Coordinates of C-alpha atoms in Angstrom, one line a residue:
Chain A
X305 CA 10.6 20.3 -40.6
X306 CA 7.4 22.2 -39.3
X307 CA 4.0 21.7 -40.5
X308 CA 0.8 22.8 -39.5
X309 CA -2.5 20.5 -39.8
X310 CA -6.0 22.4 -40.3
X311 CA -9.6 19.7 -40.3
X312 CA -12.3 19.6 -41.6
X313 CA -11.2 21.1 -44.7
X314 CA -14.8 22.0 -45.7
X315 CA -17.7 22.1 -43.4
X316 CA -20.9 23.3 -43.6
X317 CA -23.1 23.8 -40.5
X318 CA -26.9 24.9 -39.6
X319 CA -27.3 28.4 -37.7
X320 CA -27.6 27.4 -34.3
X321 CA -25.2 24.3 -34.0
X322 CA -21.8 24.0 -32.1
X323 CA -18.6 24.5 -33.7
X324 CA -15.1 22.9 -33.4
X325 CA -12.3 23.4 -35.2
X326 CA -9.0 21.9 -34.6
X327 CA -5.4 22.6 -35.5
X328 CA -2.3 21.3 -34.6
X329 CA 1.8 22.0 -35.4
X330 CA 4.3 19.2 -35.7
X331 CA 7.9 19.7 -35.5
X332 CA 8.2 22.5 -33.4
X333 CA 8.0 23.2 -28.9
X334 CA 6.3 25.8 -27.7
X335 CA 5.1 27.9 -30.9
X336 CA 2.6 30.6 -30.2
X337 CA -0.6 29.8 -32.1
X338 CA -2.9 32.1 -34.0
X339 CA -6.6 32.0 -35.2
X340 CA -7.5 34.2 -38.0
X341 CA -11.1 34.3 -40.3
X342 CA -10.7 35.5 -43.7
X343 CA -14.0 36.8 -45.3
X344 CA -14.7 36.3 -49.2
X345 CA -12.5 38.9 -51.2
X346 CA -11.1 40.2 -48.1
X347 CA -8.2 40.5 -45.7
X348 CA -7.0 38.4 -42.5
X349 CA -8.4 39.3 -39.3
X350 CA -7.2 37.9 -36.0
X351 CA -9.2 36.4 -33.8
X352 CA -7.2 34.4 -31.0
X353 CA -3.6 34.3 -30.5
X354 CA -1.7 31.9 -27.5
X355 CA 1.5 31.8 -26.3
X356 CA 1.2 28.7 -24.1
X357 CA -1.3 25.9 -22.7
X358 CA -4.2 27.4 -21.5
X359 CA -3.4 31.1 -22.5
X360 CA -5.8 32.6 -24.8
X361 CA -5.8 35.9 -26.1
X362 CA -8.9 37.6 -28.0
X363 CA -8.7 40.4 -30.3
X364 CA -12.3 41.1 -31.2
X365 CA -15.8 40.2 -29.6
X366 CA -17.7 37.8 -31.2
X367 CA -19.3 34.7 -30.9
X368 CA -16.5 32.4 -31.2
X369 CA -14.0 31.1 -28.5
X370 CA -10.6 29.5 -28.1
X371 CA -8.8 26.8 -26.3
X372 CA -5.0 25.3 -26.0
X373 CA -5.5 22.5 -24.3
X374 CA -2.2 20.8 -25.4
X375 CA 1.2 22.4 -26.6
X376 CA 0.7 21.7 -29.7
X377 CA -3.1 22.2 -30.1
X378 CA -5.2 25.2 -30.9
X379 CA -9.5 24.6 -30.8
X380 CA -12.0 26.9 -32.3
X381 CA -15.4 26.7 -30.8
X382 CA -19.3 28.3 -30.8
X383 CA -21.8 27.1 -28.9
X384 CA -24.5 28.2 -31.3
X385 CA -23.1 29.6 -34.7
X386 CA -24.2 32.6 -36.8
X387 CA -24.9 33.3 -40.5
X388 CA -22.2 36.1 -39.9
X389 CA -19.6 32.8 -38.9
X390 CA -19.2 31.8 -42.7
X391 CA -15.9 32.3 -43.8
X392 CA -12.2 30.9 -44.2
X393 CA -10.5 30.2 -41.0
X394 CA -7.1 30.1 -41.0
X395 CA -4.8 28.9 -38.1
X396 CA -0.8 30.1 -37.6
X397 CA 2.3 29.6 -35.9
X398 CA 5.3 31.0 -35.4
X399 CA 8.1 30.1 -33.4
X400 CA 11.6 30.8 -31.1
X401 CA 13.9 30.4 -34.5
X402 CA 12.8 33.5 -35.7
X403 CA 11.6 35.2 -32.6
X404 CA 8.1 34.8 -33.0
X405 CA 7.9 37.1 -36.1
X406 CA 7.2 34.9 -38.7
X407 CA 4.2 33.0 -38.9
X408 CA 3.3 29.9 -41.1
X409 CA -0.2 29.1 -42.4
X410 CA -2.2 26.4 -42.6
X411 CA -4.5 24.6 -45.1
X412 CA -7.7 26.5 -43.8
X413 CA -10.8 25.2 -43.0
X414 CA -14.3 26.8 -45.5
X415 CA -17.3 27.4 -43.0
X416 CA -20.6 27.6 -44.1
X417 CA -23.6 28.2 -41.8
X418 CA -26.9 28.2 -43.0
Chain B
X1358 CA -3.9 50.1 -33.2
X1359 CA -2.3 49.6 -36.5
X1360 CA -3.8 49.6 -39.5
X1361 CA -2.3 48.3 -43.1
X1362 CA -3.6 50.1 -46.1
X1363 CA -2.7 48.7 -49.5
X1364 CA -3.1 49.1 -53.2
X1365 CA -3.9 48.5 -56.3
X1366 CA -6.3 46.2 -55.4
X1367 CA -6.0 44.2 -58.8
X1368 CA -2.9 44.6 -61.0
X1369 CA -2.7 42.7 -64.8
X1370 CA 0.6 42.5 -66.4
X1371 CA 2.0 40.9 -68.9
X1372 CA 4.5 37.6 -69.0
X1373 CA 7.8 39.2 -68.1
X1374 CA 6.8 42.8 -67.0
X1375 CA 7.4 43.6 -63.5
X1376 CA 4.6 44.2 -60.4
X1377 CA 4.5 46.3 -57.7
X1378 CA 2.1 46.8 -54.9
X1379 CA 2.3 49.3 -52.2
X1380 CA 1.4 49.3 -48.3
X1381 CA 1.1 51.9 -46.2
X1382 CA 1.4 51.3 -42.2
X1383 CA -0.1 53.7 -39.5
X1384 CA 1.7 52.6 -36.1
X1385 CA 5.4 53.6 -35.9
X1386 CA 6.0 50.9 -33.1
X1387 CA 5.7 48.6 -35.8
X1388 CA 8.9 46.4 -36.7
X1389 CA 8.2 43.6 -39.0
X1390 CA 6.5 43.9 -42.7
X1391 CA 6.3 40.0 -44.1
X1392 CA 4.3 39.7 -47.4
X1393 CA 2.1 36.6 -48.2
X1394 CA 0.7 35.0 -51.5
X1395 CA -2.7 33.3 -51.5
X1396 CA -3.4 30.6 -54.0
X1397 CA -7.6 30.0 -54.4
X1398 CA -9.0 28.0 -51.2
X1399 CA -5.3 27.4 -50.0
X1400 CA -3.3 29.3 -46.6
X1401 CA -1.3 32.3 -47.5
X1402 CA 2.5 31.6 -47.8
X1403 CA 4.8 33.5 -46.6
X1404 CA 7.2 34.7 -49.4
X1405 CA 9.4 37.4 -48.3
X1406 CA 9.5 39.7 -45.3
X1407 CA 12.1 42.3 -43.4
X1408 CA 12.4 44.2 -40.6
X1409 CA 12.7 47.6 -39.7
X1410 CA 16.4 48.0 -40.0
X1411 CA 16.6 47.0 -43.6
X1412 CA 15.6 49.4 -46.3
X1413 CA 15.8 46.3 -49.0
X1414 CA 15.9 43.2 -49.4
X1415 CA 15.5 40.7 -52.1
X1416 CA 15.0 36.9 -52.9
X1417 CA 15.7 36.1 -56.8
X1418 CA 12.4 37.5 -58.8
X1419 CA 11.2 39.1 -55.2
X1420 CA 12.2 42.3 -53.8
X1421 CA 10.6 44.4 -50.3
X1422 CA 11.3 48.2 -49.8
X1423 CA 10.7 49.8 -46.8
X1424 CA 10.5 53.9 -46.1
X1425 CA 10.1 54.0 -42.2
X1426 CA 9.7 57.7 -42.3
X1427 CA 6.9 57.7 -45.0
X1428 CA 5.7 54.5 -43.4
X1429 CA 4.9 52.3 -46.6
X1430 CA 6.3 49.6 -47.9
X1431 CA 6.5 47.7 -51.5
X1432 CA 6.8 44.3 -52.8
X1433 CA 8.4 43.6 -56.6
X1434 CA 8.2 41.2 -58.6
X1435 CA 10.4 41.3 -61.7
X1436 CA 10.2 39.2 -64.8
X1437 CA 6.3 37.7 -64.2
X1438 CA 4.9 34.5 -64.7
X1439 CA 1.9 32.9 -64.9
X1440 CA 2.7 31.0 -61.7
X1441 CA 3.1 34.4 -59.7
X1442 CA -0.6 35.1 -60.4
X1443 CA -2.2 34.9 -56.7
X1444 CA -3.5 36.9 -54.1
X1445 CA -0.7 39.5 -51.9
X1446 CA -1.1 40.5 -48.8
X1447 CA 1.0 42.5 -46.9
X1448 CA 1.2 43.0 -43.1
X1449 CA 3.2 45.0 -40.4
X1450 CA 3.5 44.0 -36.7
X1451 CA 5.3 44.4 -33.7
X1452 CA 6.0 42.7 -30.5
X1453 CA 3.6 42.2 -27.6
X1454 CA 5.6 40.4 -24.6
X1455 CA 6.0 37.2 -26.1
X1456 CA 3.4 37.6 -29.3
X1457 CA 4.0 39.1 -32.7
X1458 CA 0.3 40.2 -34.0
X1459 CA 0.1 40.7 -37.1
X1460 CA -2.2 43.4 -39.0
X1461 CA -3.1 42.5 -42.8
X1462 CA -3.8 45.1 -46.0
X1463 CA -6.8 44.0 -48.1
X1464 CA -5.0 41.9 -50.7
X1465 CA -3.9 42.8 -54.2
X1466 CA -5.1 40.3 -56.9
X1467 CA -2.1 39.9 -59.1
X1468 CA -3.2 38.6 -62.8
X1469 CA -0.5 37.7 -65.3
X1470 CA -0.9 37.4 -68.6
X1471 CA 0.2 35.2 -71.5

């Protein structure tokens, strides 16, 4: 079976400092890979999606920045992070079986930059 | 681009009444309406979706409507329990090449009672 690994689970950061988060999917080739931030009391919004090494796709301007530097790995990065960063980041998949319609959560990681 | 609208935004009910929430979608091109429950500081789980080509489906307690001419879609839940209290989200989505983005509503806090 598929499962989807999110660290750190918490973290809590100064405004100014780098960021990294990592996630990665086991079970599964070639999924396409999705970062999304949830805000407190509020809904998902997508911020990276890949379909493949090295292909990154952003939906919204912002601070933040994605890489897929392995098949199976998906990176969230900041070079300098903002009070505005704080939230719940949530990384996806979602693979060939169902034909890249469904997509499967993972754990989260809590951000807090003060 | 699309944009999920979705209410109530909290619903109480009682152990053993019945829940619905309600989405409204804004892009036609849209296909594929999955809805999600979100436990506190955990990733949404995927519970039930369908495509556009269904008008209903349903998985034991769980049931999804879908009017593609009114564009809105609903989620019941029949016979509540404590466990189904959660966070819903509902999304829509369609295909783009190779990705399936997906486009959240703003949650529905679902509080069941004793």
């Amino acid at each position: 079976s598929q499962t989807i690994h999110q660290w750190p689970a918490t973290l809590v950061q100064p405004v100014g400092s780098p960021l990294s988060l990592e996630c990665t999917v086991e079970g599964t080739s070639n999924p396409n890979l999705y970062w999304y931030r949830q805000a407190a009391g509020r809904g998902l919004q997508l911020l990276f999606y890949s379909v493949g090494i090295g292909q990154i796709s952003s939906e919204v301007p912002q601070n933040l920045s994605a890489s897929r530097p392995q098949d199976r790995q998906f990176i969230l990065s900041s070079k300098k992070l903002l009070l505005s960063d704080s939230g719940f980041y949530l990384c996806a998949w979602s693979g060939r079986a169902s034909s890249y319609n469904e997509q499967f959560f993972g754990p989260g990681t809590r951000l807090t930059v003060l | 681009g699309e944009n999920v609208e979705q209410h109530p935004s909290t619903l109480s009910v009682q152990e053993g009444d019945s829940a619905v929430i309600k989405c409204t979608y804004s892009d036609s091109a849209s296909n594929y309406f999955p809805w999600y429950k979100q436990e506190l500081g955990k990733g949404p789980q995927l519970i039930i979706d369908i495509r556009s080509n269904v008008g209903e489906k349903k998985d034991q307690r769980i049931a999804v409507t879908l009017n593609k001419t009114a564009k809105h879609f609903s989620l019941h839940i029949t016979e509540t329990q404590p466990e189904d209290s959660a966070v819903y989200f509902c999304a829509a989505s369609r295909r783009t090449g190779t990705a399936s983005k997906l486009t959240f509503g703003t949650g529905t806090r679902l509080q069941v009672t004793l």
